Coordinates of C-alpha atoms and ligand atoms in Angstrom, one line a residue:
X27 CA 39.3 87.7 52.8
X28 CA 41.0 84.3 52.4
X29 CA 42.0 82.7 55.8
X30 CA 45.8 82.7 55.2
X31 CA 45.8 86.3 54.0
X32 CA 43.9 87.3 57.1
X33 CA 46.3 85.4 59.3
X34 CA 49.3 87.0 57.7
X35 CA 47.7 90.5 57.9
X36 CA 47.0 90.1 61.6
X37 CA 50.5 88.9 62.2
X38 CA 51.9 91.8 60.3
X39 CA 49.8 94.3 62.2
X40 CA 50.9 92.9 65.6
X41 CA 54.6 92.8 64.6
X42 CA 57.2 95.3 65.7
X43 CA 60.4 94.4 63.7
X44 CA 59.4 93.7 60.1
X45 CA 61.8 92.6 57.4
X46 CA 60.7 92.2 53.7
X47 CA 63.0 90.2 51.4
X48 CA 62.2 90.7 47.7
X49 CA 63.4 89.1 44.4
X50 CA 62.7 89.6 40.7
X51 CA 59.1 88.4 41.0
X52 CA 58.2 91.7 42.7
X53 CA 59.2 93.6 39.6
X54 CA 57.7 91.1 37.2
X55 CA 54.4 93.1 37.0
X56 CA 56.4 96.2 36.1
X57 CA 57.6 94.4 33.0
X58 CA 61.1 93.7 34.3
X59 CA 62.0 90.2 33.2
X60 CA 62.7 87.6 36.0
X61 CA 65.8 85.4 35.9
X62 CA 64.5 81.9 36.1
X63 CA 61.4 80.1 35.0
X64 CA 59.0 81.1 32.2
X65 CA 59.9 84.3 30.4
X66 CA 63.4 83.8 31.7
X67 CA 66.0 86.3 31.0
X68 CA 67.8 86.7 27.8
X69 CA 68.5 84.8 24.5
X70 CA 69.5 81.4 25.7
X71 CA 71.8 82.5 28.5
X72 CA 71.5 81.6 32.2
X73 CA 72.2 84.4 34.7
X74 CA 74.9 82.1 36.2
X75 CA 76.7 82.2 32.7
X76 CA 76.6 86.0 32.4
X77 CA 76.6 87.5 35.9
X78 CA 80.1 86.5 36.7
X79 CA 83.5 88.2 36.7
X80 CA 84.8 85.4 34.4
X81 CA 82.1 86.1 31.8
X82 CA 82.9 89.8 31.9
X83 CA 86.7 89.1 31.5
X84 CA 86.0 86.7 28.6
X85 CA 83.4 88.8 26.8
X86 CA 82.7 92.3 28.4
X87 CA 80.8 93.4 25.3
X88 CA 78.3 90.5 25.6
X89 CA 77.8 91.1 29.3
X90 CA 77.3 94.8 28.7
X91 CA 74.8 94.0 25.9
X92 CA 72.8 92.0 28.5
X93 CA 72.9 94.8 31.1
X94 CA 72.2 97.5 28.5
X95 CA 69.1 95.5 27.4
X96 CA 68.0 95.2 31.0
X97 CA 68.7 98.9 31.7
X98 CA 66.6 99.8 28.7
X99 CA 63.7 97.6 30.0
X100 CA 64.1 99.0 33.6
X101 CA 64.3 102.6 32.4
X102 CA 60.7 102.4 31.0
X103 CA 59.4 100.4 34.0
X104 CA 57.3 101.9 36.8
X105 CA 56.8 100.5 40.2
X106 CA 53.8 98.3 40.5
X107 CA 51.3 97.9 43.4
X108 CA 53.7 95.4 45.1
X109 CA 56.4 98.1 45.4
X110 CA 53.9 100.7 46.6
X111 CA 52.4 98.3 49.2
X112 CA 55.9 97.5 50.6
X113 CA 56.6 101.3 50.9
X114 CA 53.3 101.8 52.6
X115 CA 54.0 99.0 55.2
X116 CA 57.3 100.9 56.0
X117 CA 55.4 104.2 56.3
X118 CA 52.9 102.7 58.8
X119 CA 55.7 101.1 60.9
X120 CA 57.8 104.2 60.9
X121 CA 54.7 106.2 62.0
X122 CA 54.6 107.8 58.5
X123 CA 57.7 109.8 57.8
X124 CA 55.5 112.8 57.0
X125 CA 54.2 112.8 60.7
X126 CA 57.7 112.3 62.0
X127 CA 58.8 115.4 60.0
X128 CA 55.8 117.4 61.4
X129 CA 56.7 116.6 65.0
X130 CA 60.3 117.5 64.1
X131 CA 61.4 114.5 66.1
X132 CA 64.5 113.1 64.3
X133 CA 63.8 109.4 63.8
X134 CA 66.6 107.0 63.5
X135 CA 67.3 105.8 59.9
X136 CA 65.0 102.8 60.5
X137 CA 62.4 105.4 61.6
X138 CA 59.6 104.1 63.6
X139 CA 58.2 104.6 67.1
X140 CA 60.4 103.0 69.8
X141 CA 60.8 99.3 69.2
X142 CA 59.2 99.4 65.8
X143 CA 61.5 98.9 62.8
X144 CA 61.3 98.1 59.1
X145 CA 64.0 96.9 56.8
X146 CA 63.6 96.1 53.1
X147 CA 66.3 93.7 51.8
X148 CA 66.2 93.4 48.0
X149 CA 68.0 91.2 45.5
X150 CA 66.7 93.4 42.8
X151 CA 69.1 95.9 41.1
X152 CA 66.3 97.8 39.3
X153 CA 65.8 100.6 41.9
X154 CA 62.0 100.4 41.7
X155 CA 61.6 100.1 45.4
X156 CA 63.1 103.5 46.1
X157 CA 61.1 104.9 43.1
X158 CA 58.0 103.7 45.0
X159 CA 59.0 105.5 48.2
X160 CA 60.8 102.7 50.2
X161 CA 63.5 104.3 52.4
X162 CA 65.3 101.7 54.5
X163 CA 66.6 99.5 51.7
X164 CA 69.5 97.1 51.6
X165 CA 70.3 96.5 47.9
X166 CA 72.3 93.3 48.6
X167 CA 73.2 92.7 44.9
X168 CA 73.9 96.3 44.1
X169 CA 72.3 98.6 41.5
X170 CA 72.1 98.3 37.7
X171 CA 72.3 102.1 37.6
X172 CA 75.8 102.2 39.2
X173 CA 79.1 101.4 37.4
X174 CA 82.5 100.8 38.8
X175 CA 85.9 101.4 37.1
X176 CA 88.2 98.4 36.9
X177 CA 91.1 100.8 36.8
X178 CA 90.6 103.3 39.6
X179 CA 87.8 101.6 41.4
X180 CA 85.6 104.8 41.4
X181 CA 81.8 104.0 41.5
X182 CA 79.4 106.4 40.0
X183 CA 75.7 106.5 38.8
X184 CA 75.3 106.1 35.1
X185 CA 71.9 106.3 33.6
X186 CA 72.8 106.3 29.9
X187 CA 70.3 104.3 27.9
X188 CA 71.6 102.9 25.7
X189 CA 75.1 103.0 27.2
X190 CA 78.1 103.2 24.8
X191 CA 79.6 99.7 24.8
X192 CA 82.4 99.4 26.0
X193 CA 82.0 102.2 28.6
X194 CA 85.2 103.8 30.0
X195 CA 86.0 105.9 33.0
X196 CA 87.7 109.3 32.7
X197 CA 90.9 107.5 33.9
X198 CA 90.7 105.2 30.8
X199 CA 89.7 102.2 32.8
X200 CA 86.8 99.9 31.7
X201 CA 83.5 100.3 33.6
X202 CA 81.6 97.3 34.8
X203 CA 78.1 97.2 36.3
X204 CA 78.4 97.8 40.1
X205 CA 76.4 94.7 40.9
X206 CA 77.4 91.6 42.8
X207 CA 78.1 88.7 40.4
X208 CA 78.2 85.0 41.2
X209 CA 81.4 84.1 43.0
X210 CA 81.7 87.7 44.3
X211 CA 81.1 88.4 48.0
X212 CA 78.4 90.9 48.9
X213 CA 79.6 94.1 50.6
X214 CA 80.4 93.2 54.2
X215 CA 78.5 96.0 55.8
X216 CA 75.4 95.3 53.7
X217 CA 75.3 91.6 54.4
X218 CA 75.9 92.2 58.1
X219 CA 73.0 94.6 58.2
X220 CA 70.8 92.1 56.3
X221 CA 71.6 89.3 58.7
X222 CA 71.3 91.6 61.7
X223 CA 67.8 92.7 60.6
X224 CA 66.8 89.1 59.8
X225 CA 68.0 87.9 63.1
X226 CA 66.0 90.5 65.0
X227 CA 62.8 90.3 63.0
X228 CA 59.6 89.1 64.5
X229 CA 58.0 89.1 61.0
X230 CA 59.6 88.4 57.6
X231 CA 57.8 88.7 54.3
X232 CA 59.6 86.9 51.4
X233 CA 58.2 88.0 48.1
X234 CA 58.9 87.1 44.5
X235 CA 62.2 85.2 45.0
X236 CA 63.0 81.7 43.8
X237 CA 65.0 81.3 46.9
X238 CA 68.0 79.6 45.1
X239 CA 70.6 82.3 45.4
X240 CA 72.8 82.5 48.5
X241 CA 73.3 84.2 50.8
X242 CA 69.9 85.9 50.2
X243 CA 67.9 82.7 50.7
X244 CA 69.7 82.1 54.1
X245 CA 68.3 85.4 55.3
X246 CA 64.8 83.8 55.4
X247 CA 66.1 80.8 57.2
X248 CA 67.9 83.0 59.8
X249 CA 64.7 84.9 60.5
X250 CA 62.8 81.7 60.9
X251 CA 65.5 80.2 63.2
X252 CA 65.3 83.3 65.4
X253 CA 61.6 82.9 65.8
X254 CA 60.2 85.2 63.2
X255 CA 56.9 84.5 61.5
X256 CA 57.8 84.0 57.9
X257 CA 55.2 84.5 55.1
X258 CA 56.0 83.8 51.4
X259 CA 54.3 85.4 48.4
X260 CA 55.1 83.7 45.2
X261 CA 53.3 82.5 42.1
X262 CA 54.9 79.1 42.5
X263 CA 56.6 76.9 45.2
X264 CA 60.2 77.5 46.2
X265 CA 62.8 75.8 48.5
X266 CA 61.6 78.3 51.1
X267 CA 57.9 77.3 50.9
X268 CA 58.4 74.3 53.2
X269 CA 59.7 76.3 56.1
X270 CA 57.3 79.3 55.7
X271 CA 54.6 79.8 58.3
X272 CA 52.3 81.0 55.5
X273 CA 52.5 80.8 51.8
X274 CA 50.3 83.2 49.8
X275 CA 50.1 81.8 46.3
X276 CA 49.7 84.4 43.6
X277 CA 51.0 87.7 42.2
X278 CA 52.8 90.0 44.5
X279 CA 51.1 93.0 42.9
X280 CA 47.7 91.6 43.7
X281 CA 48.4 90.0 47.2
X282 CA 50.5 92.7 48.8
X283 CA 47.9 95.5 48.6
X284 CA 45.5 93.1 50.3
X285 CA 47.8 93.1 53.3
X286 CA 47.4 96.8 54.0
Ligands
BV8_316 C1 78.7 84.6 47.4 C2 73.7 90.0 39.8 C3 80.5 84.2 48.7 C4 73.0 91.3 39.7 C5 73.0 88.0 41.0 C6 79.6 77.6 44.0 C7 80.7 78.4 43.7 C8 80.6 79.8 44.0 C9 79.4 80.3 44.6 C10 78.4 79.4 44.8 C11 78.5 78.1 44.5 N1 77.3 77.5 44.9 C12 76.5 78.4 45.4 C13 77.2 79.6 45.4 C14 76.7 80.8 45.9 C15 76.2 81.6 44.7 C16 74.8 81.0 44.4 O1 73.9 81.3 45.2 N2 74.6 80.3 43.3 C17 73.3 79.7 43.1 C18 72.9 79.9 41.6 C19 73.3 78.3 43.5 N3 76.1 82.9 45.2 C20 77.1 83.8 45.0 O2 78.0 83.6 44.3 C21 76.9 85.1 45.8 N4 78.2 85.4 46.4 O3 78.1 83.6 47.8 O4 79.9 85.0 47.9 C22 81.3 83.2 47.9 C23 82.2 83.6 47.0 C24 82.9 82.6 46.3 C25 82.6 81.3 46.4 C26 81.6 80.9 47.3 C27 80.9 81.8 48.0 C28 76.5 86.2 44.9 C29 75.1 86.1 44.6 C30 74.6 87.3 43.8 C31 74.6 86.8 42.3 N5 74.1 88.0 41.5 N6 72.7 88.9 40.1 C32 72.0 91.2 38.5 O5 72.5 91.1 37.4 O6 70.8 91.2 38.8 S1 71.8 86.9 41.4 C33 70.4 87.0 40.4 O7 69.5 86.0 41.0 C34 69.7 88.3 40.6 O8 70.4 89.3 41.4 C35 68.4 87.9 41.3 O9 68.1 88.9 42.2 C36 68.9 86.7 42.0 C37 67.8 85.9 42.6 O10 66.8 85.6 41.6 P1 65.3 86.0 42.1 O11 65.3 87.5 42.5 O12 64.8 85.0 43.1 O13 64.6 85.9 40.7 P2 64.2 84.5 40.0 O14 63.9 84.9 38.5 O15 65.1 83.5 40.3 O16 62.8 84.1 40.7 C38 61.6 84.9 40.5 C39 60.6 84.3 41.5 O17 59.4 85.2 41.4 C40 60.2 82.9 41.1 O18 60.1 82.2 42.3 C41 58.8 83.2 40.5 O19 57.9 82.1 40.8 C42 58.3 84.4 41.2 N7 57.4 85.3 40.5 C43 57.3 85.5 39.2 N8 56.4 86.5 39.0 C44 55.8 86.8 40.2 C45 56.5 86.0 41.2 N9 56.1 86.1 42.5 C46 55.2 87.0 42.8 N10 54.5 87.7 41.9 C47 54.8 87.7 40.6 N11 54.2 88.5 39.7
ZN317 ZN1 88.7 104.9 36.5

């Protein structure tokens, strides 16, 4: 086993408060297109051009065509070994939810024997982490399967593939994807939980993110500042690579199972 992988594995095994931060690279091997870099997202648009309230106001049909195309791709995607490995790490840290259920002891949401905790913070909106069995998840950019009415504000799950464009709410209002767009603040409670978990972590794994989007990228810096061991898994270098204690170069779906 390569030296750096062994080092990260040992560190993970001896850690109590583990946080994993994921980006689109973790879903790449499930066939879900990443945002930046080769195989980038859609026609010749940049996410910053489409994932904004201004873009939706200007051309809601174009933005819905983009989300409909992604929903279609995601609907036929399955979790890959990276998703399953992250779910397994959580299970081991929370003493295996199955065992917890057997002892009947009610474990706190974060599960885990006293002192041990696991939090998954994902920028991904595809829902593949929960499909793979992850439980304690903070979806900081929302979910592509939830929609919100611009009229009455109601938020519901909508899994129509394809979705009728332009979708409307029963109240007549236009529906938008319930995701966080550029220039929009992340839900206060979710971002507080994410910074709280990152501040208290003794180990953070950052996998498959280009580390350019804020405030997600700052979560890794926060963990590092507060003394966590930060390991990065990525096929390329990112602005976070310099501060990481270990950088595992390669595909998340191949490296993560090696950590178990
Ligand atoms: C906010 C929507 C407060 C959901 C997304 C100026 C004005 C206004 C704001 C800003 C500004 N300057 C900066 C900002 C902040 C802005 C921002 O960060 N801009 C960036 C572009 C500079 N952020 C915001 O606006 C955030 N809100 O700050 O509120 C505020 C409010 C007003 C004014 C100021 C501040 C909101 C951020 C959320 C934006 N929403 N998406 C959706 O449609 O999905 S972001 C979008 O990028 C996705 O959500 C995605 O999750 C996210 C990050 O991308 P990654 O996940 O990292 O994916 P990417 O393709 O980039 O990289 C993939 C990586 O994987 C690569 O490194 C690749 O090498 C690697 N890889 C590929 N294959 C594999 C792999 N690794 C391992 N294995 C593989 N197989
Ligand atoms: Zn409505």
